[in-house]
mmCIF file of C-alpha atoms in Angstrom:
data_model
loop_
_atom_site.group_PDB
_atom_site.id
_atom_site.type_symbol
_atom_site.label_atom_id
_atom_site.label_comp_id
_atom_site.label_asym_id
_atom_site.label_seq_id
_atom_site.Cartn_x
_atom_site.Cartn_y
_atom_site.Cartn_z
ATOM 1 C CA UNK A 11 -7.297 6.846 -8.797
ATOM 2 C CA UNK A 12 -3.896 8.209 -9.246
ATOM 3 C CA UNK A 13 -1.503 6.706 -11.825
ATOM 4 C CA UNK A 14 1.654 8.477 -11.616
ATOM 5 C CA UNK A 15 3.310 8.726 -8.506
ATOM 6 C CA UNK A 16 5.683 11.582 -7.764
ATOM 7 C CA UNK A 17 8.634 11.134 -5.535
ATOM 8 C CA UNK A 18 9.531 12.907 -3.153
ATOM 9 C CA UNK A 19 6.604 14.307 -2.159
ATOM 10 C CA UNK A 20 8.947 17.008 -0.882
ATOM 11 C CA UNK A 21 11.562 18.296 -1.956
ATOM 12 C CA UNK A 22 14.032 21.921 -0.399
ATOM 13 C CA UNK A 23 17.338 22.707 -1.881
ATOM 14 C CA UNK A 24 19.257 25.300 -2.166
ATOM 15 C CA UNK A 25 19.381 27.841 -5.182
ATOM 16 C CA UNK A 26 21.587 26.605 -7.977
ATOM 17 C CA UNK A 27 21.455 23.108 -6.935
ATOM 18 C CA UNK A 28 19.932 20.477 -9.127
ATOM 19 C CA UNK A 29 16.425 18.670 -8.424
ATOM 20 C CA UNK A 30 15.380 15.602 -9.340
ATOM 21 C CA UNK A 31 11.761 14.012 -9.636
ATOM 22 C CA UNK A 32 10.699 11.010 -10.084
ATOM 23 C CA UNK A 33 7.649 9.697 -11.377
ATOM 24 C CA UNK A 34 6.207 5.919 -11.657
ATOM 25 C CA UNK A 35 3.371 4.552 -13.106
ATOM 26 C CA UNK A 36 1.266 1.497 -13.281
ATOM 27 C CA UNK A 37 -0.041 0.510 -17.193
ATOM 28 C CA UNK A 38 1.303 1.258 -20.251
ATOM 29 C CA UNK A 39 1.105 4.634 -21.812
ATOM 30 C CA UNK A 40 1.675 6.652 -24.916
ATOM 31 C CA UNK A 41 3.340 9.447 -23.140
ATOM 32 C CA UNK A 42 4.306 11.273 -20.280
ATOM 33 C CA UNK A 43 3.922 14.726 -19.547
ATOM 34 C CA UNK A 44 5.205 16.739 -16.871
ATOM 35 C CA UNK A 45 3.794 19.984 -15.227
ATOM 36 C CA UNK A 46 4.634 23.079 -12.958
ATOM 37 C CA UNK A 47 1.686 24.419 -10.816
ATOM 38 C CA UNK A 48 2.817 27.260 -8.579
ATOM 39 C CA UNK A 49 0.259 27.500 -5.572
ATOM 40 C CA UNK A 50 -3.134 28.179 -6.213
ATOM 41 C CA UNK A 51 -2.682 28.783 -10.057
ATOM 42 C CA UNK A 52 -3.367 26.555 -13.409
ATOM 43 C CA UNK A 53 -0.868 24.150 -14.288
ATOM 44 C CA UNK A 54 1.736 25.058 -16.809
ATOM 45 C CA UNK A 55 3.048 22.305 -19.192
ATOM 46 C CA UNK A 56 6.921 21.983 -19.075
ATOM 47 C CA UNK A 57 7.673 19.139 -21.306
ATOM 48 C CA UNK A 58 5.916 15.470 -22.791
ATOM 49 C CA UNK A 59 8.178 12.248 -23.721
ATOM 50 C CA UNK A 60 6.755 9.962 -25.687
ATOM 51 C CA UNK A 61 7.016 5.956 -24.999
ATOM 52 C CA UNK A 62 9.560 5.718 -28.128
ATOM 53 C CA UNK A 63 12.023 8.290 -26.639
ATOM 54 C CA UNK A 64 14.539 7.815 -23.807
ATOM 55 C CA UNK A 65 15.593 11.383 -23.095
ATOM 56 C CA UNK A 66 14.316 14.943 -23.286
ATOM 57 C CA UNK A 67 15.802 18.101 -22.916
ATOM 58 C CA UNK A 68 14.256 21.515 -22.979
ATOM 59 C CA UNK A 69 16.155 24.701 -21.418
ATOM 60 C CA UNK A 70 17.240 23.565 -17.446
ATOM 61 C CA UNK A 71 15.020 20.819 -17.674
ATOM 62 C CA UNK A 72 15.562 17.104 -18.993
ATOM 63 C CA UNK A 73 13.452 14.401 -18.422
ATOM 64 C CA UNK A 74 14.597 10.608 -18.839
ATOM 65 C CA UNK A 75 11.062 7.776 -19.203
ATOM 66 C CA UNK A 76 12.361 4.252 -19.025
ATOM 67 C CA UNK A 77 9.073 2.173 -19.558
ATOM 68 C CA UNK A 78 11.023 -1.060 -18.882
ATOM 69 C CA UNK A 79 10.483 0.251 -15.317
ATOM 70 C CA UNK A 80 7.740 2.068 -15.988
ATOM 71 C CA UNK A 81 9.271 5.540 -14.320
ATOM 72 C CA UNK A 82 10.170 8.850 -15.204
ATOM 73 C CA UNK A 83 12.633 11.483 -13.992
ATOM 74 C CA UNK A 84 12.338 15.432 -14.076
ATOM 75 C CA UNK A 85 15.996 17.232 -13.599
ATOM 76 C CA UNK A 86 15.937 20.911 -13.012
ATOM 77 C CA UNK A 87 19.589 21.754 -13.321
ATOM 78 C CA UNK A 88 20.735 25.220 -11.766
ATOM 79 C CA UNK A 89 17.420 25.780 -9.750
ATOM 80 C CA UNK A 90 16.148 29.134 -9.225
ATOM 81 C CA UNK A 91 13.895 30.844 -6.731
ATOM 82 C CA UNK A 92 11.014 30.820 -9.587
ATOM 83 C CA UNK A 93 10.865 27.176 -9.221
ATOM 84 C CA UNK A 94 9.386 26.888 -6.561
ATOM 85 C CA UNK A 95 6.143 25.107 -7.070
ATOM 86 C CA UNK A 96 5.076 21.523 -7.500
ATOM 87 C CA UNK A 97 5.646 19.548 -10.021
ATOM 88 C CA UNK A 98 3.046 16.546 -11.970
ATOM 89 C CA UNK A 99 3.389 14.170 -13.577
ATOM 90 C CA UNK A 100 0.391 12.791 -15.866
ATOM 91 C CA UNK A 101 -0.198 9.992 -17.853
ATOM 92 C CA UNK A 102 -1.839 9.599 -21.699
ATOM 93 C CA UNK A 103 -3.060 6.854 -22.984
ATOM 94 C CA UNK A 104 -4.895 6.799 -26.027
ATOM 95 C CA UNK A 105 -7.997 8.890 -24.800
ATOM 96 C CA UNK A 106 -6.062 11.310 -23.896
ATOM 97 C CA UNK A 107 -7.298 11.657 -20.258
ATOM 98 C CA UNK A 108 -4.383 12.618 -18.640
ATOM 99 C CA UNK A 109 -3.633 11.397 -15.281
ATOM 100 C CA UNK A 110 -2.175 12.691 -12.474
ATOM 101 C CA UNK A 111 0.186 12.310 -9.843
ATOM 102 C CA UNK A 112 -0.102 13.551 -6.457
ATOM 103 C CA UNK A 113 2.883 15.453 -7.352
ATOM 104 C CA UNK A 114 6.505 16.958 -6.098
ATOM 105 C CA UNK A 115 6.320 19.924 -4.044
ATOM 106 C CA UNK A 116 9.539 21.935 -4.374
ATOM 107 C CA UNK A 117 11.351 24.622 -2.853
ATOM 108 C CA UNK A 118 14.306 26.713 -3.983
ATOM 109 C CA UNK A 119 15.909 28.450 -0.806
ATOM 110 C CA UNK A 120 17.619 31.438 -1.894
ATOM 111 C CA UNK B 4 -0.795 33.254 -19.866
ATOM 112 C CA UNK B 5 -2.413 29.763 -21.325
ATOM 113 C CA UNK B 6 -5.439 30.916 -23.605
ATOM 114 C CA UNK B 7 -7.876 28.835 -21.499
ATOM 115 C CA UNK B 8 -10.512 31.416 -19.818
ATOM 116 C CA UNK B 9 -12.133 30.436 -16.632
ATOM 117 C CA UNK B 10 -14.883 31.927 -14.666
ATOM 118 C CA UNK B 11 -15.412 32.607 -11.659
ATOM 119 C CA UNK B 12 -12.035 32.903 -10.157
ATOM 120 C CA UNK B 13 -14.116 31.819 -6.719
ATOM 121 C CA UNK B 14 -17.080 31.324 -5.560
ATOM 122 C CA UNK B 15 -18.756 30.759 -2.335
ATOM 123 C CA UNK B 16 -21.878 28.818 -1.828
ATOM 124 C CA UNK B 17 -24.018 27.353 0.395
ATOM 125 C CA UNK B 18 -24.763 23.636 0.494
ATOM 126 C CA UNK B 19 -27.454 22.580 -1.333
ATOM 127 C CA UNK B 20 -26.960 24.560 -3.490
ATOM 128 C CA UNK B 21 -25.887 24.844 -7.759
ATOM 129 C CA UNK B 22 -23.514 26.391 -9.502
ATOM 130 C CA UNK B 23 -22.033 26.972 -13.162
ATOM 131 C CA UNK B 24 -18.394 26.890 -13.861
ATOM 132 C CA UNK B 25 -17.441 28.697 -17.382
ATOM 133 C CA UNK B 26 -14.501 27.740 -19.137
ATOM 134 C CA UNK B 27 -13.404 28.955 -23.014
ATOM 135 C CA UNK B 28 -11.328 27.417 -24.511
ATOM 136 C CA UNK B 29 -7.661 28.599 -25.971
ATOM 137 C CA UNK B 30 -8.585 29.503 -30.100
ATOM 138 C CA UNK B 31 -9.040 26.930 -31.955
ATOM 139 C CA UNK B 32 -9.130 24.027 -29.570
ATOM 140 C CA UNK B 33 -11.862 21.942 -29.855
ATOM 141 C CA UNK B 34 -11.061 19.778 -26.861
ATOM 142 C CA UNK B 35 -12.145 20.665 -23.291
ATOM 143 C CA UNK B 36 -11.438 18.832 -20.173
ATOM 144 C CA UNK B 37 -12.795 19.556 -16.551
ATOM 145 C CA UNK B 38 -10.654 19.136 -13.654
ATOM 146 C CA UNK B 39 -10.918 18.648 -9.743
ATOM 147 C CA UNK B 40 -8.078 19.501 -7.333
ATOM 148 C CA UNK B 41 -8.471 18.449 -4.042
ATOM 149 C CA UNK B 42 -6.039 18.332 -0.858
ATOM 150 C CA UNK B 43 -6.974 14.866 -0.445
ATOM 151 C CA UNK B 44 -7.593 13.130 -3.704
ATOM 152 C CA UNK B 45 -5.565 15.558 -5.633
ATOM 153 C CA UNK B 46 -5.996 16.263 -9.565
ATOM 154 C CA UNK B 47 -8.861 14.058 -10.554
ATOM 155 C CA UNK B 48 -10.470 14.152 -14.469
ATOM 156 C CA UNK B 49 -13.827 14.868 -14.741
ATOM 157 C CA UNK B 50 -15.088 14.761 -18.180
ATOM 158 C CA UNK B 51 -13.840 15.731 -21.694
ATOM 159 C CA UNK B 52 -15.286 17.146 -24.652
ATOM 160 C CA UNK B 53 -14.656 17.236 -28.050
ATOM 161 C CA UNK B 54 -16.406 19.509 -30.813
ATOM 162 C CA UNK B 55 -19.776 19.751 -28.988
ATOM 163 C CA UNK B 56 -19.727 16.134 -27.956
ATOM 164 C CA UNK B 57 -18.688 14.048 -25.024
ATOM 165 C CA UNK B 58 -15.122 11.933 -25.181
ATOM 166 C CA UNK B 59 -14.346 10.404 -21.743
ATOM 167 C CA UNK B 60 -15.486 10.385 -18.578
ATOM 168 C CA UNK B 61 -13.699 10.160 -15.087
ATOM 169 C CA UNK B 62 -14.740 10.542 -11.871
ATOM 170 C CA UNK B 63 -17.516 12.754 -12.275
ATOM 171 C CA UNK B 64 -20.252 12.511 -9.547
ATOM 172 C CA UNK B 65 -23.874 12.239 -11.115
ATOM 173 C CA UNK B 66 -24.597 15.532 -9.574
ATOM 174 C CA UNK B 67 -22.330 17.185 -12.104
ATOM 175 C CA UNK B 68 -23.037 17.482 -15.428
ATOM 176 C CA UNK B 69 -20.978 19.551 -17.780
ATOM 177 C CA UNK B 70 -21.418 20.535 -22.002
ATOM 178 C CA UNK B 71 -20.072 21.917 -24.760
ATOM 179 C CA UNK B 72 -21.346 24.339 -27.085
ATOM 180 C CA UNK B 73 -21.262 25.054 -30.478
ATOM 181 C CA UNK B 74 -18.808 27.942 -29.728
ATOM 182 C CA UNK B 75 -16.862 25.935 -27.999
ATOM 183 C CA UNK B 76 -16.883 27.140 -24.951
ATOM 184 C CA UNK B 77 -17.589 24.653 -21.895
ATOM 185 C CA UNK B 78 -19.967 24.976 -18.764
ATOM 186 C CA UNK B 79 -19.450 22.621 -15.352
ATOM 187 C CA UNK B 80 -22.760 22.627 -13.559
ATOM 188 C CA UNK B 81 -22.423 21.518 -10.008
ATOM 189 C CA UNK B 82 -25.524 20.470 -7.762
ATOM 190 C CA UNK B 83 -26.901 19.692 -4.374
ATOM 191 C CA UNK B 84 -23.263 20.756 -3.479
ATOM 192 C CA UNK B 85 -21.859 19.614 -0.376
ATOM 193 C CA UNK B 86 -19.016 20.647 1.992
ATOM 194 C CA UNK B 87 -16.538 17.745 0.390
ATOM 195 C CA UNK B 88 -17.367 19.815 -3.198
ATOM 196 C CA UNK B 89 -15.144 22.559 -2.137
ATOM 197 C CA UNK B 90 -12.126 22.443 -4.767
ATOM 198 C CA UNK B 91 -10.057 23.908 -7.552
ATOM 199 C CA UNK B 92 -11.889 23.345 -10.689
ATOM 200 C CA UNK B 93 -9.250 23.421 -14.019
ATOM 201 C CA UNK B 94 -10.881 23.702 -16.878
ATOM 202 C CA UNK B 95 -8.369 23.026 -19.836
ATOM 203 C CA UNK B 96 -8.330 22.323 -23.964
ATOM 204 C CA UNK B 97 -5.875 21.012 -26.737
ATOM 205 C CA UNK B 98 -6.505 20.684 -30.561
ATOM 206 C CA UNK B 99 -7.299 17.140 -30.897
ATOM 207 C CA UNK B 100 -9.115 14.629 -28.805
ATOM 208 C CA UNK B 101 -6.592 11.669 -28.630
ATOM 209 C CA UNK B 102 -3.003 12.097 -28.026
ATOM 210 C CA UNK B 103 -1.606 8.801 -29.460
ATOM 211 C CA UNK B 104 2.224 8.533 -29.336
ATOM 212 C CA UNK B 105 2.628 12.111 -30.807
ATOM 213 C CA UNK B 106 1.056 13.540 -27.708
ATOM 214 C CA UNK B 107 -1.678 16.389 -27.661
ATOM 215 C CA UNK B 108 -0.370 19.158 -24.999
ATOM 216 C CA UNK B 109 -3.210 20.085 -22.732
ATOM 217 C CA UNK B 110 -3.081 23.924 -21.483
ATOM 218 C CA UNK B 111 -5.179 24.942 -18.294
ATOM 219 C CA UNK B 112 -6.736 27.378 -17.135
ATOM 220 C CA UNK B 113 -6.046 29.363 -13.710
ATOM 221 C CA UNK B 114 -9.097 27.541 -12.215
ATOM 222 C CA UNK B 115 -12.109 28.085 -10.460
ATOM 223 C CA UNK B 116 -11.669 28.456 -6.772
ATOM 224 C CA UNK B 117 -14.828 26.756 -4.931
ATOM 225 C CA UNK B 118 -16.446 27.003 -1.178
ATOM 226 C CA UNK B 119 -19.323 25.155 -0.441
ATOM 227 C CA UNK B 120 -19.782 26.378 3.556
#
């Protein structure tokens, strides 16, 4: 069963827009990952949050987890045709079995 | 390029039938995790491994079976496969076996593509 869910499922904008994702999940966690799979290949980590931070930045990409809410949002700022892919989220508890969302699929038109 | 080896890239089989999945780990990781990606029940964990032994286990059907050896590396034997096998196996590793709050990034591999006709 699926614990993050990614929203939308879809998502096309133009190049140099922003994109948002959003990610919610159901139990408590340690932290929250996110991931880039373009199609067919392995997934690519992009960035992890842990439940005692708020806010993450790396490069375009920031990422917000509220737990309060239990949700998490992925902001690609200035998209570019390379981003097309989809995007996970995934879930660690103490196990470390991540799990996955069904994931964002996005799409950069040029 | 993630570190994390898989083999075959794909593989077509007949139902019925067995196959191995080989997976090596990036250096140094001890931790190895299988993977199933499906179009209909998307990423689903399999089974993890840590230094030889066995860590958690997901939704791994009993006709799978997976180890690790003492090299590290990681084999994901499927059986009596059927049609509903056909998938993207990820194999994928990280240092340690629990992530805690610190976190423990996971790296993949480019997967093994799999067609059970």
């Amino acid at each position: 069963s699926q614990q993050g869910e990614e929203d939308p499922q879809a998502l096309s904008i133009q190049e140099g827009e922003n994109a948002t994702m959003n990610c919610s999940y159901k139990t408590s966690i340690n932290n929250l990952q996110w991931y880039r799979q373009n199609s067919g290949r392995g997934l690519v980590h992009l960035i992890l949050i842990r439940s005692n931070e708020r806010e993450k930045h790396s490069g375009r990409l920031r990422v917000t987890l509220d737990t309060s809410k239990k949700s998490s949002s992925l902001l690609i700022t200035a998209s570019r045709a390379a981003d097309t892919a989809s995007y996970f989220c995934a879930t660690g508890g103490g196990a470390q079995k991540l799990v996955f969302g069904q994931g964002t699929r996005l799409t950069i038109n040029p | 390029d993630s570190g994390v080896t898989q083999t075959p890239k794909h593989l077509i089989t007949a139902t019925g039938q067995r196959v191995t999945l080989r997976c090596s780990p990036r250096s140094g990781d001890l931790s190895v995790y299988w993977y199933q990606q499906s179009l209909d029940q998307g990423l689903q964990f399999l089974i993890q491994y840590y230094n030889g032994e066995e860590r958690a286990k997901g939704n791994i059907l009993e006709r799978f079976s997976a180890q690790q050896f003492p090299d590290l590396h990681s084999e994901l034997n499927l059986s009596s496969l059927e049609l509903g096998d056909s998938a993207l196996y990820f194999c994928a590793s990280s240092a340690l076996a629990f992530s805690g709050t610190g976190g423990n990034t996971i790296y993949f591999g480019e997967g093994s593509w799999l067609t059970v006709v």
